[in-house]
Amino acid sequence: MSLNYTNQYIQSILSFLDYVTFNGKNELNVDLRGLDLTEPNNKILFNDAIMNYMKNEKEYNKMKASLDFFTDHFLIVNQNTAANYNGFSGTTYQLVNPIEDSKYEVGEFFVSYRGTEDSYGDYLTDLKLTFFDTLTNPITSQEPVALDYLKNVLSISGNNKVNISGHSLGGYLAARSYYHLSLIELEKIGEVSTFNGAGSVSYTHLTLPTN
């Protein structure tokens, strides 16, 4: 069975992978940043990192085709999971091999923000996102860090587009970071994709720029 790798599906794969720690700060002490994942030994390390996160071989096998697609096309550029950022995690990928019938071009960057995890702090943040005006009154220290992370990627992206995605809390961070970019920075953004993202009441007034 062949999978239809639409742009949205590709972004969903990247958003899922951001829940996995690739920067060596996991139980396996495996750092996959910058490695050619098509190289057999590196692909094994990548799959071990996924299994270490999922801890469920049956569910892992269901995703195997999608994971192989990722390693055939993408590079893990960097990942920020600093503990002193109150749970923030952002991962940057780069497309290194062309995807058939996709508008994404080789060289494009993809920034993905990690969503809610099983912690009191994240649950409290999600509750606040539901009831407070988060656009004018930031409620989590992850927000400025997420914006700085995106700006750093934009600074190294050259002439390549930068796409943004996130799931749950990560979807909120993606939308909020996009909103606070300058007009010059916005010109470098390809698209923003959120999956079950927490919203902000003020975003009902947000008008996205068009090219």
PDB file of N, CA and C in Angstrom, residues 21-33 79:
ATOM      1  N   THR A  21      12.942  12.808  21.612  1.00  0.00           N
ATOM      2  CA  THR A  21      14.161  13.563  21.893  1.00  0.00           C
ATOM      3  C   THR A  21      15.305  13.018  21.050  1.00  0.00           C
ATOM      4  N   PHE A  22      15.849  13.887  20.177  1.00  0.00           N
ATOM      5  CA  PHE A  22      16.910  13.490  19.253  1.00  0.00           C
ATOM      6  C   PHE A  22      18.269  14.092  19.593  1.00  0.00           C
ATOM      7  N   ASN A  23      18.334  14.961  20.609  1.00  0.00           N
ATOM      8  CA  ASN A  23      19.566  15.723  20.837  1.00  0.00           C
ATOM      9  C   ASN A  23      20.498  15.103  21.875  1.00  0.00           C
ATOM     10  N   GLY A  24      20.349  13.801  22.115  1.00  0.00           N
ATOM     11  CA  GLY A  24      21.254  13.114  23.027  1.00  0.00           C
ATOM     12  C   GLY A  24      20.832  13.145  24.478  1.00  0.00           C
ATOM     13  N   LYS A  25      19.719  13.849  24.778  1.00  0.00           N
ATOM     14  CA  LYS A  25      19.278  13.959  26.172  1.00  0.00           C
ATOM     15  C   LYS A  25      18.174  12.948  26.486  1.00  0.00           C
ATOM     16  N   ASN A  26      18.234  11.787  25.823  1.00  0.00           N
ATOM     17  CA  ASN A  26      17.269  10.734  26.093  1.00  0.00           C
ATOM     18  C   ASN A  26      17.974   9.548  26.759  1.00  0.00           C
ATOM     19  N   GLU A  27      17.207   8.498  27.001  1.00  0.00           N
ATOM     20  CA  GLU A  27      17.767   7.340  27.692  1.00  0.00           C
ATOM     21  C   GLU A  27      18.865   6.654  26.876  1.00  0.00           C
ATOM     22  N   LEU A  28      18.819   6.821  25.557  1.00  0.00           N
ATOM     23  CA  LEU A  28      19.792   6.157  24.693  1.00  0.00           C
ATOM     24  C   LEU A  28      21.062   6.978  24.488  1.00  0.00           C
ATOM     25  N   ASN A  29      21.039   8.247  24.914  1.00  0.00           N
ATOM     26  CA  ASN A  29      22.172   9.157  24.698  1.00  0.00           C
ATOM     27  C   ASN A  29      22.569   9.227  23.221  1.00  0.00           C
ATOM     28  N   VAL A  30      21.561   9.246  22.368  1.00  0.00           N
ATOM     29  CA  VAL A  30      21.780   9.276  20.927  1.00  0.00           C
ATOM     30  C   VAL A  30      21.511  10.684  20.405  1.00  0.00           C
ATOM     31  N   ASP A  31      22.509  11.281  19.756  1.00  0.00           N
ATOM     32  CA  ASP A  31      22.360  12.608  19.173  1.00  0.00           C
ATOM     33  C   ASP A  31      22.298  12.455  17.652  1.00  0.00           C
ATOM     34  N   LEU A  32      21.137  12.728  17.070  1.00  0.00           N
ATOM     35  CA  LEU A  32      20.926  12.521  15.641  1.00  0.00           C
ATOM     36  C   LEU A  32      20.955  13.813  14.840  1.00  0.00           C
ATOM     37  N   ARG A  33      21.271  14.917  15.481  1.00  0.00           N
ATOM     38  CA  ARG A  33      21.276  16.202  14.775  1.00  0.00           C
ATOM     39  C   ARG A  33      22.382  16.236  13.725  1.00  0.00           C
ATOM     40  N   GLN A  79      17.562  20.690  17.805  1.00  0.00           N
ATOM     41  CA  GLN A  79      16.436  20.492  18.715  1.00  0.00           C
ATOM     42  C   GLN A  79      16.764  21.172  20.039  1.00  0.00           C
TER      43      GLN A  79
END
